[in-house]
Each structure stands twice: as C-alpha cells, then as structure tokens.
Amino acid sequence: MQNLPNIQVLAPGVRLLEAKAVRPKTTCISLLLLTPLLQDPAEIAVLASYLTHTCKRFPTRSALSAKLESLYGAEISGDCGRLGEARCLRLSLVCLNDARTLQGENVSREALELLLDMLLEPCAKDGAFDEAQTGLERRLCLEDIESEKNDKRAYALQRMLEVMCADEAYGLPRETLLCGVRALTPQSLYAAWRRLLERAQITVLVSGDVDTAPLETMLKARLSALPGRSPAATDTVFVETCEDISEVVEEEEVGQSKLVLGFRTGMRDRDDDYAAYRVMADVFGGGPYSRLFSNVRERLSLCYYCSARLVRHKGLLLVQSGVERKNSDVAKAEILRQLAVMQAGEFTDEELSASKKALCDAFSGVGDTPEGLDVYYGQLADGGVLSPEQTAAALAAVTREDVVRAAKRVTLDTVYLLAGKEAD
C-alpha cells in the first residue's frame, strides 16, 4: 500500500505536504495559495500568469529561461481555479529528480528557491508592478476569458452555474470577472498580491522522491517571515435541496444546442457520503456503461453527448448534453427519467460493477507520477487525507443500497438551454 503523504505545519496557515511517487523520474513542487473565492478574483486570475514570467532575480523572460535550462530544462507554470467557494492560485515547477542528475546536483532545492522568488519577490517598484508587463498580462487574461465563449459547452455550463448559484459566491458571473480585469492597474495588482500573501492558506506540495529536510529549512525561513499574516477561512455554502426549479433559455448562432441540468445532491459537506455519491454519479452519467450514455445518447439518439459529474466541493451534480433544439424537451425528460431509475434502484448489477471497477482503476495510477499526486491537495484543503488505495477501497465497498440512498437525495435546481436560433 502506498504510504500516506507526510504533512507538517511550518507556520500559521502554512503547510508542507510530501508525497512519494511510485516511479519518480521528476519532482514536482507546487505552491498553492487558497483564498475566499470573491477576494480579488480578477487580480488573482492575472497574478497566476504574471508571477510565472519574471522576478527580481530574473527580471527578463530570457534570464528566467536560461535559469530553467540550467535546471535540466525545468518547466514552470501557473494557474488558478475553484475549490468549492475558494480560489486556488498555483505556481508549479517540474524538474528532474535529484537522483538522476549528472553530478548529484540538488535541483529540487534550487527549484523551490526559484518558486519562492517568483511568489515573494516579483518585479515591482514603489507599490506597483511593472506597467508594461501588467498591461500584457491583463490583455492575455481578457483574451482567455473572452475566448471561453467560443467553447459553447464550457460557456453553457458556466451560465448555468451563474443562474443556479446566483446568490452564492460560486456563481461569480463571467462579466463581473471581465470588468474586474479591465479595471485593474499596476497599483491594484500589487495591492492584491500583498493581500494574497497576508490572507492565503499556503500549502507547499512536494511530490517525487526528495529529501525534504533542506526544503523545510528554506520554507520556514522565508514563509515564516511574511509580515501581517492572517489566513482567511474558506468556507463553502452547501445548499442541500431545491424547492423552485429555474429554467432559462438563451439563443445564439450555434449549430448544436447545449442543455445543462444542475442538481443539488443533498450533501452537507464534501465528505458527506462521498463514496456513494461518486459511484451514483458515475453509474448515472460517467463512462460508456452509464445510464445517460447507453440510453439517452445511444438507444434513443437524443444527444450528441450526455454525461454527469459530481462537484464534490460544492455538492452539485451537473449533467451536460449536446442536442438538437427540437429534441431538448424530450432529452430533458429522459435525463430525469434515468435519475428516477437510479432512485428506484433499477440499474443493473453490470452497470454498478463496471462503474466501481473504472473508478478504482483510475485511482490505481495516481502515484505513478509526481503530478498525479495533486489529488491529495483537494483532500487536505478541507480536512483529512486518504491514500489512493483507501479511496478505491471505499468506492469498491459501495452497495446498491448506498447508491439508491444518494440518488434519492438529489433534486433538480436549474435547467439551462443554449439554443440555436430558430428560422423565421
């Protein structure tokens, strides 16, 4: 059995998570900063890219590239995403494992030092970031957000969530984010960076096969010295049931309409009967063995695609499908009929077995690469940590009765249709 990761508290709101990869060729070091979802969302979206391109020690992209090449072609990246109603900014560096270097160099130590420089010592002067770089990063961020509308599947999902969670932080509108990015300045971006360092819960994830003792010393020295640290709570609102169903239809010039159904699962937190919900969602709309795939898509040919997924950190079940507009009502009715099948326990033993095998197999490969071990962070953000084997065992133990119990707690909240415009 794979060992659980070693977790250490290095300072208030700062943790080190060390996880061993099964076949390590590389080491992955990530700095993960968790803040409330509505704290500077536009600025953090820009910072995720800004902080990966330069720092005081390497003030140009060419200087940074040369440093990365000296670390055996290390790669640095940044992104931000949601974890329930928290925003996670991630800076990551993947480098060659120390044991595989030509002369025994401590690449992991240099990699961590570089990552900390990128986060803690960016190019800034007189309370502002570089104006030209800020302008470039703002433009690129705007282009990324605006280009999302070209992906109609992702756009329809986002619009459904905006409607479904309109009174919750999770429903942050895309337009609000766009306006925030347009309005930010070098000064406001710098101020948001300072707030991030003061208020974020920081996790340092080191995965691979690394001697972390020298890394701990560096982390304690640099992160403990951050002034004014007051890590903010990142609680998520879980809405257990829905009483009034919202139905929204929006028209655009699209060849294929997008039908998205949002359900409340009844979960009270991310760990509330999680294994049962995970299997239920997979039997309902996971792989090619699922009810939605085999019936709505294949047998009835109502959709080009139809799938369901569980959003564990928010307690949502989301169904996405691509349909002809004329078939949208019939497709919706059939999706709800398949949920009723789940609630009545009328799915087959073969469907349940195939689902559990697929889910367990997915966890068996988690430890193969350092990057795959990021699964631990999603667990650590809210509480305890399970090994992949422990998670797989919990999924394998789910019974038909467990699945039915979970399905019966699911209620429809929102129906969103991004419809192709009808001919006059």
Coordinates of C-alpha atoms in Angstrom, one line a residue:
M1 CA 0.0 0.0 0.0
Q2 CA 1.2 3.5 -0.8
N3 CA 2.2 5.5 2.2
L4 CA 0.1 8.5 3.1
P5 CA 1.8 11.8 2.5
N6 CA 3.7 13.4 5.3
I7 CA 2.0 16.7 6.4
Q8 CA 3.8 19.3 8.5
V9 CA 2.7 22.7 9.8
L10 CA 5.5 25.1 9.2
A11 CA 3.9 28.3 10.3
P12 CA 0.4 29.7 10.9
G13 CA -1.6 28.9 7.7
V14 CA 1.5 27.3 6.0
R15 CA 1.8 23.5 5.5
L16 CA 4.2 21.2 3.7
L17 CA 2.8 18.1 2.1
E18 CA 5.3 15.5 1.0
A19 CA 4.1 12.7 -1.2
K20 CA 6.2 9.9 -2.7
A21 CA 5.7 8.9 -6.4
V22 CA 5.8 5.2 -7.2
R23 CA 8.1 5.6 -10.3
P24 CA 9.7 9.0 -9.9
K25 CA 11.7 10.4 -12.8
T26 CA 10.8 14.0 -12.0
T27 CA 10.0 16.1 -9.0
C28 CA 7.0 18.4 -8.9
I29 CA 7.0 21.3 -6.4
S30 CA 3.8 23.4 -6.1
L31 CA 2.9 26.5 -4.1
L32 CA -0.8 26.5 -3.6
L33 CA -2.5 29.6 -2.1
L34 CA -6.1 29.3 -1.1
T35 CA -8.3 32.4 -0.5
P36 CA -12.1 33.1 -0.4
L37 CA -13.5 33.0 -4.0
L38 CA -14.6 36.6 -4.0
Q39 CA -11.3 38.0 -2.7
D40 CA -9.7 39.8 -5.7
P41 CA -10.9 37.3 -8.3
A42 CA -9.7 39.4 -11.3
E43 CA -6.4 40.2 -9.8
I44 CA -5.6 36.6 -8.8
A45 CA -6.5 35.5 -12.4
V46 CA -3.9 37.8 -13.7
L47 CA -1.3 37.0 -11.0
A48 CA -1.5 33.3 -11.9
S49 CA 0.3 34.2 -15.1
Y50 CA 2.2 37.4 -14.1
L51 CA 4.1 35.6 -11.3
T52 CA 5.5 32.9 -13.6
H53 CA 7.3 35.1 -16.1
T54 CA 9.8 37.2 -14.1
C55 CA 11.1 38.1 -10.7
K56 CA 13.7 40.4 -9.2
R57 CA 16.4 37.8 -9.5
F58 CA 15.5 37.1 -13.1
P59 CA 13.9 40.3 -14.4
T60 CA 13.5 39.2 -18.0
R61 CA 11.9 36.2 -19.7
S62 CA 15.2 35.3 -21.3
A63 CA 17.0 35.3 -18.0
L64 CA 14.4 33.1 -16.4
S65 CA 14.5 30.7 -19.4
A66 CA 18.3 30.4 -19.0
K67 CA 17.8 29.5 -15.3
L68 CA 15.2 26.9 -16.1
E69 CA 17.5 25.4 -18.8
S70 CA 20.3 25.2 -16.1
L71 CA 17.9 23.1 -14.0
Y72 CA 17.9 20.4 -16.7
G73 CA 15.0 22.0 -18.6
A74 CA 12.7 22.6 -15.7
E75 CA 9.2 23.9 -16.5
I76 CA 7.3 26.5 -14.5
S77 CA 3.5 27.1 -14.8
G78 CA 0.8 29.0 -13.0
D79 CA -3.0 28.7 -12.9
C80 CA -6.0 29.4 -10.7
G81 CA -9.2 27.5 -10.2
R82 CA -12.1 26.9 -7.8
L83 CA -12.1 24.5 -4.9
G84 CA -15.6 24.9 -3.6
E85 CA -16.0 28.6 -2.8
A86 CA -12.3 29.1 -2.5
R87 CA -9.9 30.3 -5.2
C88 CA -6.6 28.4 -5.5
L89 CA -3.6 30.0 -7.2
R90 CA -1.0 27.5 -8.1
L91 CA 2.6 28.0 -9.0
S92 CA 4.3 24.8 -10.1
L93 CA 7.8 23.7 -11.2
V94 CA 8.6 20.3 -12.6
C95 CA 12.3 19.3 -12.7
L96 CA 14.5 16.3 -13.0
N97 CA 14.7 14.1 -9.8
D98 CA 17.8 14.8 -7.8
A99 CA 18.9 11.1 -8.1
R100 CA 19.0 11.4 -11.9
T101 CA 21.2 14.5 -12.2
L102 CA 24.7 14.1 -13.8
Q103 CA 26.7 15.3 -10.9
G104 CA 24.3 14.8 -8.0
E105 CA 23.0 18.4 -8.0
N106 CA 20.3 19.4 -5.6
V107 CA 17.9 20.5 -8.3
S108 CA 14.8 20.4 -6.0
R109 CA 16.4 22.9 -3.6
E110 CA 17.2 25.3 -6.5
A111 CA 13.7 24.8 -7.9
L112 CA 12.0 25.6 -4.6
E113 CA 14.2 28.7 -4.2
L114 CA 13.2 29.9 -7.6
L115 CA 9.5 29.3 -7.0
L116 CA 9.7 31.3 -3.7
D117 CA 11.4 34.1 -5.6
M118 CA 8.6 34.2 -8.2
L119 CA 6.0 34.4 -5.5
L120 CA 7.7 36.6 -2.9
E121 CA 10.0 38.8 -4.9
P122 CA 8.2 39.8 -8.2
C123 CA 9.3 42.7 -10.3
A124 CA 7.8 45.7 -8.5
K125 CA 8.7 49.3 -7.6
D126 CA 7.1 52.0 -5.4
G127 CA 4.0 49.9 -4.7
A128 CA 3.2 48.9 -8.2
F129 CA 4.0 46.1 -10.6
D130 CA 5.7 46.8 -14.0
E131 CA 3.3 48.7 -16.1
A132 CA 4.2 47.1 -19.5
Q133 CA 4.0 43.6 -18.1
T134 CA 0.8 44.3 -16.2
G135 CA -0.8 45.6 -19.5
L136 CA 0.4 42.5 -21.3
E137 CA -0.9 40.1 -18.7
R138 CA -4.2 41.9 -18.4
R139 CA -4.7 41.7 -22.2
L140 CA -3.8 38.0 -22.3
C141 CA -6.2 37.3 -19.4
L142 CA -9.0 39.1 -21.1
E143 CA -8.4 37.2 -24.3
D144 CA -8.5 33.9 -22.4
I145 CA -11.8 34.7 -20.6
E146 CA -13.4 36.1 -23.8
S147 CA -12.3 33.1 -25.8
E148 CA -14.1 30.8 -23.4
K149 CA -17.3 31.9 -25.1
N150 CA -16.2 30.1 -28.2
D151 CA -16.3 26.8 -26.3
K152 CA -20.1 26.6 -26.2
R153 CA -20.1 23.5 -24.0
A154 CA -18.0 25.2 -21.3
Y155 CA -19.8 28.5 -21.7
A156 CA -23.3 26.9 -21.2
L157 CA -22.0 25.2 -18.1
Q158 CA -20.7 28.5 -16.7
R159 CA -24.0 30.3 -17.5
M160 CA -26.0 27.5 -15.8
L161 CA -23.8 27.9 -12.7
E162 CA -24.3 31.6 -12.7
V163 CA -28.1 31.1 -12.7
M164 CA -28.1 28.2 -10.2
C165 CA -25.7 29.9 -7.7
A166 CA -26.7 33.5 -8.3
D167 CA -26.9 34.2 -4.5
E168 CA -23.7 32.3 -3.7
A169 CA -20.0 33.1 -4.3
Y170 CA -19.8 30.0 -6.6
G171 CA -22.0 31.9 -9.1
L172 CA -19.5 34.7 -9.8
P173 CA -20.5 36.0 -13.2
R174 CA -18.1 35.9 -16.1
E175 CA -18.9 39.5 -16.9
T176 CA -18.0 40.6 -13.4
L177 CA -14.6 38.9 -13.8
L178 CA -14.1 40.6 -17.2
C179 CA -14.9 44.0 -15.7
G180 CA -12.5 43.5 -12.9
V181 CA -9.7 42.5 -15.2
R182 CA -10.3 45.5 -17.4
A183 CA -10.2 47.9 -14.4
L184 CA -7.1 46.6 -12.7
T185 CA -3.9 48.7 -12.6
P186 CA -0.2 48.0 -11.7
Q187 CA -1.1 49.5 -8.3
S188 CA -4.2 47.5 -7.7
L189 CA -2.5 44.3 -8.8
Y190 CA 0.4 44.9 -6.4
A191 CA -2.1 45.6 -3.5
A192 CA -3.9 42.3 -4.3
W193 CA -0.6 40.5 -4.3
R194 CA 0.2 41.8 -0.8
R195 CA -3.3 40.8 0.4
L196 CA -2.7 37.3 -1.1
L197 CA 0.5 36.8 0.9
E198 CA -1.3 38.1 4.1
R199 CA -4.5 36.1 3.8
A200 CA -3.9 32.9 1.8
Q201 CA -3.7 29.5 3.3
I202 CA -0.4 28.2 1.8
T203 CA 0.3 24.6 1.0
V204 CA 3.7 23.5 -0.4
L205 CA 3.3 20.2 -2.2
V206 CA 6.5 18.3 -2.9
S207 CA 5.9 15.1 -4.8
G208 CA 8.5 12.7 -6.1
D209 CA 11.5 11.1 -4.2
V210 CA 13.0 14.1 -2.4
D211 CA 14.9 14.7 0.8
T212 CA 12.7 17.5 2.1
A213 CA 14.9 18.4 5.2
P214 CA 16.7 21.2 3.4
L215 CA 13.5 22.3 1.8
E216 CA 11.8 22.6 5.2
T217 CA 14.5 24.9 6.4
M218 CA 14.2 27.2 3.5
L219 CA 10.4 27.3 3.7
K220 CA 10.4 28.1 7.4
A221 CA 12.9 30.9 6.9
R222 CA 11.1 32.6 4.0
L223 CA 7.4 31.9 4.7
S224 CA 7.5 32.5 8.5
A225 CA 9.0 35.9 7.9
L226 CA 6.0 37.1 5.9
P227 CA 4.6 40.2 7.7
G228 CA 1.0 40.6 8.7
R229 CA -0.1 37.0 8.1
S230 CA -3.8 36.5 9.0
P231 CA -5.0 33.5 6.9
A232 CA -8.7 33.7 5.9
A233 CA -11.3 31.0 6.3
T234 CA -12.5 29.5 3.1
D235 CA -15.9 28.0 4.0
T236 CA -18.3 26.8 1.3
V237 CA -22.1 27.1 1.4
F238 CA -23.8 23.7 0.7
V239 CA -27.4 24.1 -0.4
E240 CA -29.0 20.7 0.4
T241 CA -32.3 20.8 -1.6
C242 CA -34.1 22.9 -4.1
E243 CA -37.8 23.9 -4.0
D244 CA -38.2 26.1 -7.0
I245 CA -36.7 25.0 -10.4
S246 CA -35.2 27.7 -12.6
E247 CA -35.5 27.3 -16.4
V248 CA -33.5 29.6 -18.7
V249 CA -33.3 29.6 -22.5
E250 CA -30.8 31.8 -24.3
E251 CA -30.3 31.9 -28.0
E252 CA -27.2 32.2 -30.1
E253 CA -25.9 31.3 -33.5
V254 CA -24.9 27.7 -32.6
G255 CA -25.2 24.6 -34.7
Q256 CA -25.7 22.4 -31.7
S257 CA -27.8 23.4 -28.7
K258 CA -26.4 22.8 -25.2
L259 CA -28.6 21.5 -22.5
V260 CA -27.3 21.7 -18.9
L261 CA -29.1 20.5 -15.8
G262 CA -27.9 21.4 -12.3
F263 CA -28.9 19.3 -9.3
R264 CA -28.4 19.8 -5.6
T265 CA -27.2 16.5 -4.2
G266 CA -28.2 16.9 -0.5
M267 CA -24.5 16.8 0.6
R268 CA -23.9 18.8 3.7
D269 CA -20.1 19.0 3.2
R270 CA -17.5 17.5 0.8
D271 CA -17.3 14.2 2.8
D272 CA -21.0 13.6 3.3
D273 CA -21.5 10.1 1.9
Y274 CA -18.9 10.9 -0.8
A275 CA -18.1 7.4 -2.0
A276 CA -21.8 6.6 -2.5
Y277 CA -22.4 9.9 -4.4
R278 CA -19.3 9.3 -6.6
V279 CA -20.5 5.8 -7.7
M280 CA -24.0 7.1 -8.1
A281 CA -22.9 9.9 -10.4
D282 CA -20.8 7.5 -12.4
V283 CA -23.5 4.9 -12.9
F284 CA -25.8 7.7 -13.9
G285 CA -23.6 9.5 -16.4
G286 CA -19.9 8.5 -16.2
G287 CA -18.5 6.2 -18.7
P288 CA -19.9 4.3 -21.7
Y289 CA -21.6 1.9 -19.3
S290 CA -23.7 4.7 -17.7
R291 CA -27.4 5.2 -17.9
L292 CA -27.2 8.5 -19.7
F293 CA -24.7 7.3 -22.4
S294 CA -26.4 3.9 -23.1
N295 CA -29.9 5.2 -23.1
V296 CA -30.2 9.0 -23.8
R297 CA -27.3 9.0 -26.3
E298 CA -27.1 5.5 -27.8
R299 CA -30.5 3.9 -27.6
L300 CA -32.7 7.0 -28.1
S301 CA -30.2 9.1 -30.1
L302 CA -31.4 12.2 -28.3
C303 CA -28.0 13.8 -27.7
Y304 CA -24.6 14.1 -29.4
Y305 CA -23.1 13.6 -25.9
C306 CA -24.6 13.3 -22.4
S307 CA -22.7 12.9 -19.2
A308 CA -22.9 13.7 -15.5
R309 CA -20.3 14.6 -12.9
L310 CA -20.2 15.3 -9.2
V311 CA -18.7 18.5 -7.9
R312 CA -17.7 17.3 -4.5
H313 CA -16.5 20.6 -3.0
K314 CA -19.8 22.2 -3.7
G315 CA -22.3 19.3 -3.5
L316 CA -23.6 19.6 -7.1
L317 CA -24.4 17.1 -9.8
L318 CA -24.1 18.5 -13.3
V319 CA -25.5 17.0 -16.5
Q320 CA -24.2 18.3 -19.8
S321 CA -25.6 17.4 -23.2
G322 CA -25.5 18.5 -26.8
V323 CA -28.8 18.3 -28.5
E324 CA -30.9 19.5 -31.4
R325 CA -33.2 22.2 -30.2
K326 CA -36.3 20.3 -31.2
N327 CA -35.2 17.4 -29.0
S328 CA -34.3 19.4 -25.9
D329 CA -37.6 18.8 -24.0
V330 CA -37.6 15.1 -24.8
A331 CA -33.9 14.9 -23.8
K332 CA -34.6 16.7 -20.5
A333 CA -37.5 14.3 -19.7
E334 CA -35.4 11.3 -20.5
I335 CA -32.4 12.5 -18.3
L336 CA -34.9 13.0 -15.4
R337 CA -36.4 9.5 -16.1
Q338 CA -32.9 8.0 -15.8
L339 CA -32.4 9.7 -12.5
A340 CA -35.7 8.2 -11.4
V341 CA -34.3 4.8 -12.4
M342 CA -31.3 5.4 -10.2
Q343 CA -33.6 6.5 -7.3
A344 CA -35.7 3.3 -7.7
G345 CA -32.6 1.1 -7.8
E346 CA -33.5 -0.3 -11.3
F347 CA -29.9 0.0 -12.7
T348 CA -28.2 -3.3 -13.4
D349 CA -25.6 -5.2 -11.4
E350 CA -23.3 -5.0 -14.5
E351 CA -23.6 -1.2 -14.6
L352 CA -22.7 -0.9 -10.9
S353 CA -19.8 -3.3 -11.2
A354 CA -18.4 -1.5 -14.3
S355 CA -18.6 1.8 -12.6
K356 CA -16.8 0.7 -9.5
K357 CA -14.1 -1.0 -11.5
A358 CA -13.5 2.1 -13.6
L359 CA -13.3 4.4 -10.6
C360 CA -11.0 2.1 -8.7
D361 CA -8.7 1.7 -11.7
A362 CA -8.4 5.5 -12.1
F363 CA -7.1 5.8 -8.5
S364 CA -4.6 2.9 -9.0
G365 CA -2.5 5.2 -11.2
V366 CA -2.4 8.2 -9.0
G367 CA 1.0 7.5 -7.6
D368 CA 2.7 6.9 -11.0
T369 CA 3.8 10.5 -11.5
P370 CA 4.5 13.4 -9.1
E371 CA 1.9 15.5 -10.9
G372 CA -0.7 12.8 -10.3
L373 CA -0.3 13.2 -6.6
D374 CA -2.0 16.6 -6.6
V375 CA -5.2 14.7 -5.7
Y376 CA -4.0 15.0 -2.1
Y377 CA -4.3 18.7 -2.1
G378 CA -8.1 18.7 -2.8
Q379 CA -8.4 16.5 0.3
L380 CA -6.1 18.5 2.5
A381 CA -7.9 21.8 1.8
D382 CA -10.8 20.8 3.9
G383 CA -9.7 18.1 6.3
G384 CA -8.1 14.6 6.3
V385 CA -6.2 12.8 3.6
L386 CA -6.7 9.3 2.3
S387 CA -4.4 7.2 0.2
P388 CA -5.5 6.2 -3.3
E389 CA -5.9 2.7 -2.0
Q390 CA -8.1 3.8 0.8
T391 CA -10.3 5.8 -1.6
A392 CA -10.5 2.9 -4.0
A393 CA -11.5 0.6 -1.2
A394 CA -14.3 3.0 -0.1
L395 CA -15.6 3.1 -3.7
A396 CA -15.4 -0.7 -4.0
A397 CA -17.4 -1.1 -0.8
V398 CA -20.4 0.9 -2.1
T399 CA -23.6 -1.1 -2.4
R400 CA -26.7 -0.8 -4.4
E401 CA -28.5 0.5 -1.4
D402 CA -25.8 3.2 -0.9
V403 CA -26.3 4.3 -4.5
V404 CA -30.1 4.5 -4.2
R405 CA -29.8 6.4 -0.9
A406 CA -27.6 9.0 -2.6
A407 CA -29.8 9.3 -5.7
K408 CA -32.9 9.9 -3.6
R409 CA -31.3 13.0 -2.0
V410 CA -30.8 14.6 -5.5
T411 CA -33.1 17.4 -6.5
L412 CA -33.3 19.4 -9.8
D413 CA -32.4 23.0 -9.3
T414 CA -31.7 24.6 -12.7
V415 CA -32.3 23.8 -16.4
Y416 CA -30.3 25.9 -18.9
L417 CA -30.5 25.7 -22.7
L418 CA -28.2 27.5 -25.0
A419 CA -30.3 27.2 -28.1
G420 CA -29.6 27.7 -31.8
K421 CA -31.8 30.5 -33.2
E422 CA -34.9 29.2 -34.9
A423 CA -35.5 30.2 -38.5
D424 CA -38.0 33.0 -39.1

